[in-house]
PDB file of C-alpha atoms in Angstrom:
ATOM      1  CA  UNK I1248      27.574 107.076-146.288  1.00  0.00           C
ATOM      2  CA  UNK I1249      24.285 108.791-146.015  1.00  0.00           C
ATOM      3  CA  UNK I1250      24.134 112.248-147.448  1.00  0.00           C
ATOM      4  CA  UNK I1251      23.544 114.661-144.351  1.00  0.00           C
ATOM      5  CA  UNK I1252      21.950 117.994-144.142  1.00  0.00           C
ATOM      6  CA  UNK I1253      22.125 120.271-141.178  1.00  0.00           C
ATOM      7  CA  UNK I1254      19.354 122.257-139.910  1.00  0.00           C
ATOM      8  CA  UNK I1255      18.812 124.266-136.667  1.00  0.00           C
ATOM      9  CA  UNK I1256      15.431 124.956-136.091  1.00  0.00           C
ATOM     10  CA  UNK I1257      13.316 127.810-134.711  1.00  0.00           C
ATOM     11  CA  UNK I1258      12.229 127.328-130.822  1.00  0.00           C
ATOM     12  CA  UNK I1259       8.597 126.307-130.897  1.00  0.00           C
ATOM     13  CA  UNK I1260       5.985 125.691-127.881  1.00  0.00           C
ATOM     14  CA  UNK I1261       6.325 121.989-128.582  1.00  0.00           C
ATOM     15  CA  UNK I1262       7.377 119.154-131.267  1.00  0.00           C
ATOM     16  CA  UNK I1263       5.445 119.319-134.513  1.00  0.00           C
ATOM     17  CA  UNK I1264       5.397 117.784-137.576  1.00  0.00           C
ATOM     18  CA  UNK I1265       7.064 120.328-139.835  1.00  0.00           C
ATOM     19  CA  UNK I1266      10.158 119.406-140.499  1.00  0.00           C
ATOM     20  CA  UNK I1267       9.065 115.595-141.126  1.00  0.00           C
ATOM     21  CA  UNK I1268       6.610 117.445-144.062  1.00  0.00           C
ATOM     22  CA  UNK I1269       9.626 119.138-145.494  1.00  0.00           C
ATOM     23  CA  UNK I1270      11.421 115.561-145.872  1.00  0.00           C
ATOM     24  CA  UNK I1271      10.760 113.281-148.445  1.00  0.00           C
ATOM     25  CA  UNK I1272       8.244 110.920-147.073  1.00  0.00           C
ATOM     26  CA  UNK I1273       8.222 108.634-144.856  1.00  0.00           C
ATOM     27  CA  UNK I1274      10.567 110.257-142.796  1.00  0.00           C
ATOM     28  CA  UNK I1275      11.390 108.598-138.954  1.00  0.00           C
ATOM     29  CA  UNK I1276      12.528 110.780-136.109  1.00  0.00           C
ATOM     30  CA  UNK I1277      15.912 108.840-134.738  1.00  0.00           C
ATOM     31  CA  UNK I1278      17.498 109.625-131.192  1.00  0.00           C
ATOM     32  CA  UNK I1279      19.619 107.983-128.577  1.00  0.00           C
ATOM     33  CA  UNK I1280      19.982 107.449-124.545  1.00  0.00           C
ATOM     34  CA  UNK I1281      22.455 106.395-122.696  1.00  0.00           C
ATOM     35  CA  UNK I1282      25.274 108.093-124.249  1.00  0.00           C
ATOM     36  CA  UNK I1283      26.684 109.215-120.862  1.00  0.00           C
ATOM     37  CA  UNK I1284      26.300 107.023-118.067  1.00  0.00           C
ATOM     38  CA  UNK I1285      29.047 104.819-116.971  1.00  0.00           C
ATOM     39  CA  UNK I1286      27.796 101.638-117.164  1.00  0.00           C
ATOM     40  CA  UNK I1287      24.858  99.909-119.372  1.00  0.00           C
ATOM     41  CA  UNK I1288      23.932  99.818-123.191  1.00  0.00           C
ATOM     42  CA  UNK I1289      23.242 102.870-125.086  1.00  0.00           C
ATOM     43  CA  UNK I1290      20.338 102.728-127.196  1.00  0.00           C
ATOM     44  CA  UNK I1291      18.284 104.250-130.022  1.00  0.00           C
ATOM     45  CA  UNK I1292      14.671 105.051-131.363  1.00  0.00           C
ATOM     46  CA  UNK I1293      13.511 105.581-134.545  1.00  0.00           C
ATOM     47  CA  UNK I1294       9.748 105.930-135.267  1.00  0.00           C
ATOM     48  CA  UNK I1295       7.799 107.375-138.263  1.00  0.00           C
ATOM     49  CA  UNK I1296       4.826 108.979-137.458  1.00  0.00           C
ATOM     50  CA  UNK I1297       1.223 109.551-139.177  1.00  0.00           C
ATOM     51  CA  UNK I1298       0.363 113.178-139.839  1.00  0.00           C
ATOM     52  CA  UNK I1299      -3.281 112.181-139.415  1.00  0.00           C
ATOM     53  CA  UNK I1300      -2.606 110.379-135.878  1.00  0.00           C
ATOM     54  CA  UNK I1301      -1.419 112.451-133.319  1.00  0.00           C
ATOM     55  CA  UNK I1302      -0.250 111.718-129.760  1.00  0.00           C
ATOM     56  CA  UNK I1303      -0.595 113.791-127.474  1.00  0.00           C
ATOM     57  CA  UNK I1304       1.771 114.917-124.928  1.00  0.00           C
ATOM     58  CA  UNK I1305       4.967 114.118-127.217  1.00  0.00           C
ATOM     59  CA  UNK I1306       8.208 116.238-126.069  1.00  0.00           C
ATOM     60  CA  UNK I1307      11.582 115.715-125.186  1.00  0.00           C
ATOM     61  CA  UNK I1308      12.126 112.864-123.112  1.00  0.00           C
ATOM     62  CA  UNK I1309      14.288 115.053-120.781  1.00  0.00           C
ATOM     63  CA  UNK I1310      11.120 116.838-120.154  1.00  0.00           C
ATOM     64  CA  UNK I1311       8.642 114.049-119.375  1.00  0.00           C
ATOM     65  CA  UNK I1312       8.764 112.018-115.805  1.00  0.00           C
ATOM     66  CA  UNK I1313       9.218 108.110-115.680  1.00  0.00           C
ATOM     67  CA  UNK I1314       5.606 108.051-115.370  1.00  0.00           C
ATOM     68  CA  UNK I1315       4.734 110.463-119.066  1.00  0.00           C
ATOM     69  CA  UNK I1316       7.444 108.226-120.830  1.00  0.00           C
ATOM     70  CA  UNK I1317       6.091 105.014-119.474  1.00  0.00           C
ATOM     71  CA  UNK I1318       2.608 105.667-120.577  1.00  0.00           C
ATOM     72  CA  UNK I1319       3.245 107.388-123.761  1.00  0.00           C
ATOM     73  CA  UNK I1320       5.342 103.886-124.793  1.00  0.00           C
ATOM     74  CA  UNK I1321       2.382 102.178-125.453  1.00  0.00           C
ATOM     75  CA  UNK I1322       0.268 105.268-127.601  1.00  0.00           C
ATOM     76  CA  UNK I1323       3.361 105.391-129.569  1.00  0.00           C
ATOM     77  CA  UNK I1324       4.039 101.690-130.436  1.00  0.00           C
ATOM     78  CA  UNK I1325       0.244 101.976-131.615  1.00  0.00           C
ATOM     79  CA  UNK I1326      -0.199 104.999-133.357  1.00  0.00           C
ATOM     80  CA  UNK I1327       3.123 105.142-135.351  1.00  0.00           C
ATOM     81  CA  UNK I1328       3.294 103.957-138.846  1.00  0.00           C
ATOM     82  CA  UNK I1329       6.437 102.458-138.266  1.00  0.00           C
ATOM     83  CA  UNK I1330       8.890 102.059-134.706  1.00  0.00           C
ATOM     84  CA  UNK I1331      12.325 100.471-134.014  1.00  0.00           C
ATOM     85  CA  UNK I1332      14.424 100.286-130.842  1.00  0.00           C
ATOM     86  CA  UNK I1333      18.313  98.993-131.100  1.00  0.00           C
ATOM     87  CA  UNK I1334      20.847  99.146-128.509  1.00  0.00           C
ATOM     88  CA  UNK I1335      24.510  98.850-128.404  1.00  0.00           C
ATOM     89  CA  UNK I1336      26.479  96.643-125.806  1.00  0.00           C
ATOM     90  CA  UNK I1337      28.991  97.918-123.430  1.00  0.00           C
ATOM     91  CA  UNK I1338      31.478  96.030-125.239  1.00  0.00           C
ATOM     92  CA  UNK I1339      30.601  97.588-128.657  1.00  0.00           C
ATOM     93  CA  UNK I1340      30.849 100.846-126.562  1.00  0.00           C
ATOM     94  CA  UNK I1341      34.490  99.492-125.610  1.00  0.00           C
ATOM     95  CA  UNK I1342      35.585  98.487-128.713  1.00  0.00           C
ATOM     96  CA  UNK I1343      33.915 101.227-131.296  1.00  0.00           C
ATOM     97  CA  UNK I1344      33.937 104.252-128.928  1.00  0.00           C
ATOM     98  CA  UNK I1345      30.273 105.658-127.280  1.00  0.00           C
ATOM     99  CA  UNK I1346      30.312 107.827-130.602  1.00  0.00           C
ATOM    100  CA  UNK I1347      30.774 104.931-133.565  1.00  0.00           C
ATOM    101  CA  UNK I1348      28.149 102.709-131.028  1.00  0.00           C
ATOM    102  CA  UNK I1349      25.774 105.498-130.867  1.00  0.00           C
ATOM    103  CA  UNK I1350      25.548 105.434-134.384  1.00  0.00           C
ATOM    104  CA  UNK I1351      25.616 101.396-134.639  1.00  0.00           C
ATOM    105  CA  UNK I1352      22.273 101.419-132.434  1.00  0.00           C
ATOM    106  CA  UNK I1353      20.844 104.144-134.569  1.00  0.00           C
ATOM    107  CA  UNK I1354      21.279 101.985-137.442  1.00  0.00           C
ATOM    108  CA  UNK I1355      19.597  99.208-135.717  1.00  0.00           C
ATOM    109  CA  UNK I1356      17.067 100.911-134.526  1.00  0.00           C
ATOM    110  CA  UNK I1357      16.221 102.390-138.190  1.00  0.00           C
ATOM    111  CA  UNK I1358      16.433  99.024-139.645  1.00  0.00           C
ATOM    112  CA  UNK I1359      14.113  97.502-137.187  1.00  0.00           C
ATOM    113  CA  UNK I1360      11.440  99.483-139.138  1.00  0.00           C
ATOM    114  CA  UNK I1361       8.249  97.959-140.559  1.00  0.00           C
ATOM    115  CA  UNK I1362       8.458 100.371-143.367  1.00  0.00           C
ATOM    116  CA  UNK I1363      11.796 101.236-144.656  1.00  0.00           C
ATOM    117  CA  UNK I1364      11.764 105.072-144.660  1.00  0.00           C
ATOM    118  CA  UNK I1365      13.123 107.472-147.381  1.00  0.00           C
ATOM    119  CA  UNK I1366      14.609 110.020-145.125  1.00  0.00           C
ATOM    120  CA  UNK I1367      15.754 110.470-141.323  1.00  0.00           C
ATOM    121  CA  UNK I1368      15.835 113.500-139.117  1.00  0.00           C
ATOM    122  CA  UNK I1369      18.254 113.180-136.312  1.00  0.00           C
ATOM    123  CA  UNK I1370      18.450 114.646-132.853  1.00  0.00           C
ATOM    124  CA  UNK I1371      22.134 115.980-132.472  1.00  0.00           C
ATOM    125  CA  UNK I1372      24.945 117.902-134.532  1.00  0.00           C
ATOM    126  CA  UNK I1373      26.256 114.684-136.060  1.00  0.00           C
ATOM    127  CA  UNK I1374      25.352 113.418-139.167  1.00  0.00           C
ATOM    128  CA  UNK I1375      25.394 109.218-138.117  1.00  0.00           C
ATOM    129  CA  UNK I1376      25.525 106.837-141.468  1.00  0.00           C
ATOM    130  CA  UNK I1377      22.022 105.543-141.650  1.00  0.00           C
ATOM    131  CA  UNK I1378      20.262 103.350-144.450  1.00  0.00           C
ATOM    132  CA  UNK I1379      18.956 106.766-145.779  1.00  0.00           C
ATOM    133  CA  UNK I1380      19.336 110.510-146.011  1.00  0.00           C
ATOM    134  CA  UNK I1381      19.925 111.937-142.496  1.00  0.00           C
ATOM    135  CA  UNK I1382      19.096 115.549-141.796  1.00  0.00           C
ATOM    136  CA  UNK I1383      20.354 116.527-138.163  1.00  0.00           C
ATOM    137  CA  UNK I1384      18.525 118.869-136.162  1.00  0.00           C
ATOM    138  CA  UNK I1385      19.885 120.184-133.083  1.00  0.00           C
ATOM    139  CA  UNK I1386      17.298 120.436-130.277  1.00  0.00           C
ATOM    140  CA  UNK I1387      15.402 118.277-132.071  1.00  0.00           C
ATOM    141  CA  UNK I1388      13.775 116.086-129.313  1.00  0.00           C
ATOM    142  CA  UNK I1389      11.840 119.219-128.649  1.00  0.00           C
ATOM    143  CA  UNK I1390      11.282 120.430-131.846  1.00  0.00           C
ATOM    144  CA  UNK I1391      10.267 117.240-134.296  1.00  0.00           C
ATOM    145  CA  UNK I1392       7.369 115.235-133.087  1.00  0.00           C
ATOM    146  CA  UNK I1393       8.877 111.817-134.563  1.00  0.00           C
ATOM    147  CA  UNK I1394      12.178 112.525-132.953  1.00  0.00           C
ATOM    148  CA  UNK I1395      10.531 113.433-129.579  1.00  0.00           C
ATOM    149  CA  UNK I1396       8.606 110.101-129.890  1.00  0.00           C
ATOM    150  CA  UNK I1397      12.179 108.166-130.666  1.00  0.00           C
ATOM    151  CA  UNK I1398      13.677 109.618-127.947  1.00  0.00           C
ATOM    152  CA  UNK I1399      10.973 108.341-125.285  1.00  0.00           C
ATOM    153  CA  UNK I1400      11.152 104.825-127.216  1.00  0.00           C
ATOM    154  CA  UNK I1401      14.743 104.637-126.547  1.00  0.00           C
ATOM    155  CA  UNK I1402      14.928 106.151-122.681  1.00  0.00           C
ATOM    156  CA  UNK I1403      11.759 103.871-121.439  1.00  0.00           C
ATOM    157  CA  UNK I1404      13.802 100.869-123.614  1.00  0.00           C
ATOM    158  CA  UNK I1405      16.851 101.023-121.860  1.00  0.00           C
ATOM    159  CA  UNK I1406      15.274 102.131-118.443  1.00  0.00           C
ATOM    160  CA  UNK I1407      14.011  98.554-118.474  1.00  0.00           C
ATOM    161  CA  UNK I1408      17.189  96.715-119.321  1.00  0.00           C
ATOM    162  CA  UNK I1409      18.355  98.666-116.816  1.00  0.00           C
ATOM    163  CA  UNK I1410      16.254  97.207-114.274  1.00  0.00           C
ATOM    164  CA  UNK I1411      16.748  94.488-115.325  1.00  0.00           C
ATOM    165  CA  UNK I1412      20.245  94.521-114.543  1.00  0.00           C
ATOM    166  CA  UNK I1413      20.114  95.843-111.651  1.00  0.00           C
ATOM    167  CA  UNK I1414      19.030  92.622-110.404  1.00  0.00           C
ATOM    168  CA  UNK I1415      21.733  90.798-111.710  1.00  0.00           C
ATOM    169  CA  UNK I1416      24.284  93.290-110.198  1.00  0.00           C
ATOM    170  CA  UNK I1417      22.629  94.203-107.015  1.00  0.00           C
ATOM    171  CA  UNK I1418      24.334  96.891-104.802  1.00  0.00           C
ATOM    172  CA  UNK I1419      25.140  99.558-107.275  1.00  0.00           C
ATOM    173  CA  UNK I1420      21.748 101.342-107.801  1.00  0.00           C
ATOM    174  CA  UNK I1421      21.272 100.456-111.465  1.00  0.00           C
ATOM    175  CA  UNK I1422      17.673 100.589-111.193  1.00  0.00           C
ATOM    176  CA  UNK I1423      17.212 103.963-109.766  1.00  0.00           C
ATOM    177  CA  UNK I1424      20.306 105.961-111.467  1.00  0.00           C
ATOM    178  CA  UNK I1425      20.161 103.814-115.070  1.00  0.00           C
ATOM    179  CA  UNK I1426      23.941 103.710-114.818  1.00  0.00           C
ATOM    180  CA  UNK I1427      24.546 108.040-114.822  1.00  0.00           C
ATOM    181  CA  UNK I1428      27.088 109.126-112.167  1.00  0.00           C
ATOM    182  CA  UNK I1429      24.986 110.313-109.623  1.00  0.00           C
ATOM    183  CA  UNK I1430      26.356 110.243-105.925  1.00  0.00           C
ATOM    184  CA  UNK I1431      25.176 106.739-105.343  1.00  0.00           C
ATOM    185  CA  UNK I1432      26.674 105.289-108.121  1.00  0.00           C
ATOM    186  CA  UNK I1433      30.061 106.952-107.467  1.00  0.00           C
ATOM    187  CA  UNK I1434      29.826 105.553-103.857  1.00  0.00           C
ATOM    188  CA  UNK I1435      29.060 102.254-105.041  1.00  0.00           C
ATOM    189  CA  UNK I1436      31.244 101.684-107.371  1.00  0.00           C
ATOM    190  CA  UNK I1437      34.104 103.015-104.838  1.00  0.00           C
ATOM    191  CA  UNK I1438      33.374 100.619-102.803  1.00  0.00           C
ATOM    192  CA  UNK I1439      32.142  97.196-105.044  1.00  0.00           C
ATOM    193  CA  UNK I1440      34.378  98.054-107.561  1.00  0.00           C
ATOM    194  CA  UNK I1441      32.948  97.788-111.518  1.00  0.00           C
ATOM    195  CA  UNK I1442      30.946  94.866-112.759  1.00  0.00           C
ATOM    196  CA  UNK I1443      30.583  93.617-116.328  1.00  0.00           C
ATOM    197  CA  UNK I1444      28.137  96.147-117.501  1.00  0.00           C
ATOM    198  CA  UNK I1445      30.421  98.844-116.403  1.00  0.00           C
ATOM    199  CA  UNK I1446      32.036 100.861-119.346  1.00  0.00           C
ATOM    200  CA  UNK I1447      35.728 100.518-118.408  1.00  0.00           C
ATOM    201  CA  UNK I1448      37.209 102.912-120.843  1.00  0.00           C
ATOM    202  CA  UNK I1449      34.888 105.710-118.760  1.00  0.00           C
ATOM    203  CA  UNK I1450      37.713 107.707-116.395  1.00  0.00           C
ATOM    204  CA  UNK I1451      35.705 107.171-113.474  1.00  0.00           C
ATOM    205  CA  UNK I1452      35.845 103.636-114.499  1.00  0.00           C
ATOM    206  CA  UNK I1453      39.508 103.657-114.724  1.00  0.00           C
ATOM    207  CA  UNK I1454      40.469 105.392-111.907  1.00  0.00           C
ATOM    208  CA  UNK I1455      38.588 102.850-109.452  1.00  0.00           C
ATOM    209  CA  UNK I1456      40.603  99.797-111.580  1.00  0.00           C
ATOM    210  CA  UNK I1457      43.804 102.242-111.101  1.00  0.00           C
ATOM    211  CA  UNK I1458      42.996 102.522-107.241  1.00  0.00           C
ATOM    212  CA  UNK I1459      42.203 106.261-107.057  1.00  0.00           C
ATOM    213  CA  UNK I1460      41.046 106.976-103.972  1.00  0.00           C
ATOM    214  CA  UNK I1461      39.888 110.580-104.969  1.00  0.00           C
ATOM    215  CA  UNK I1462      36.381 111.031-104.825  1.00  0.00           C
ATOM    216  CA  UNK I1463      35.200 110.229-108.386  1.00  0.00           C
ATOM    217  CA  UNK I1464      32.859 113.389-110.265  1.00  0.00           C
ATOM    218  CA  UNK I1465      28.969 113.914-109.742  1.00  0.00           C
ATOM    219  CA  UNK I1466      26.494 114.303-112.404  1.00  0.00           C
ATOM    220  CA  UNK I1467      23.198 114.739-112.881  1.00  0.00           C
ATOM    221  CA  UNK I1468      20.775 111.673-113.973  1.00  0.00           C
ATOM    222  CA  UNK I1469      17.685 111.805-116.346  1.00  0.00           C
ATOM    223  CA  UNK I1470      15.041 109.233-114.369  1.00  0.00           C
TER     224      UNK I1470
END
């Protein structure tokens, strides 16, 4: 297993590059999305960056609209020493758990790299068994540069699969809510019951197979 180190670093007014310098080089920025819809892949970034090529606008994905991630894709494919995108199935999501699958499309993602890298910072509190050293950052999507860039890899990735699906199972929404349990989703599924790409082992899941007719929880969706 990779050796982890912890490290919670000090708010800034936007990612940088200082933590990646601290790392033994090259160091890629890995993060997820997807880990908590109900229904679709999760998947996983990892990029490493140039600390003579910088993009601008880089932060959290959370932060950015459709629109920033979408056009940022592109500047980062280009620009980055190095990028890698890997997703997990909703049957490796069944079978592993969203945790152990999280990790599985983290390790794709990192060995989808052009240039195998020496050390990875991760977004999170949990120390996931990459090909190299992991150093976990929590907050990091808005704090390291190369994980900010991972994470908009990995949310404009799976918004497209997404989409995608959506048009093979029409009627639940996919394509606006990505598969989160927003209002829409809830009613849908009530009423069209789950699909294949839903994540049956989700409660909400269950308790439409288990005909429970109590309204199933809200959340709020990152589009």
């Amino acid at each position: 297993m990779a050796k982890a180190v912890a490290v919670k670093a000090a708010k800034t007014d936007g990612p940088h590059l200082r933590l990646e310098r601290d790392c033994p080089a090259p160091v890629c920025g890995v993060d997820e999305a997807g880990r908590g819809p109900w229904a679709g892949p999760v998947s996983a970034g990892a990029v490493i960056l140039s600390t003579r090529r910088r993009i601008a606008g880089l932060d959290d994905s959370k932060r950015l609209t459709a629109a920033q991630r979408e056009a940022l894709e592109p500047e980062i494919k280009d620009r980055a020493v190095a990028w890698g995108v890997g997703f997990a199935t909703v049957e490796e999501i069944g079978t592993l758990n969203i945790l152990q699958a999280t990790g599985l499309a983290m390790r794709r993602a990192v060995m989808a790299l052009a240039t195998t890298p020496a050390f990875a910072l991760v977004d999170g509190n949990y120390a996931f068994d990459l090909p190299c050293p992991v150093r976990v950052v929590v907050g990091g999507d808005a704090l390291s540069a190369s994980i900010a860039a991972a994470s908009i890899l990995a949310k404009v990735a799976r918004d497209r699969v997404m989409r995608e699906l959506d048009g093979l199972h029409p009627g639940y929404g996919f394509a606006s809510h990505k598969g989160y349990g927003v209002p829409e989703h809830a009613h849908a599924l009530t009423r069209l019951g789950p699909c294949p790409i839903h994540r049956m082992t989700w409660a909400p899941v269950r308790a439409v197979i288990a005909g429970n007719t109590a309204p199933l929880p809200f959340e709020e969706a990152v589009v």
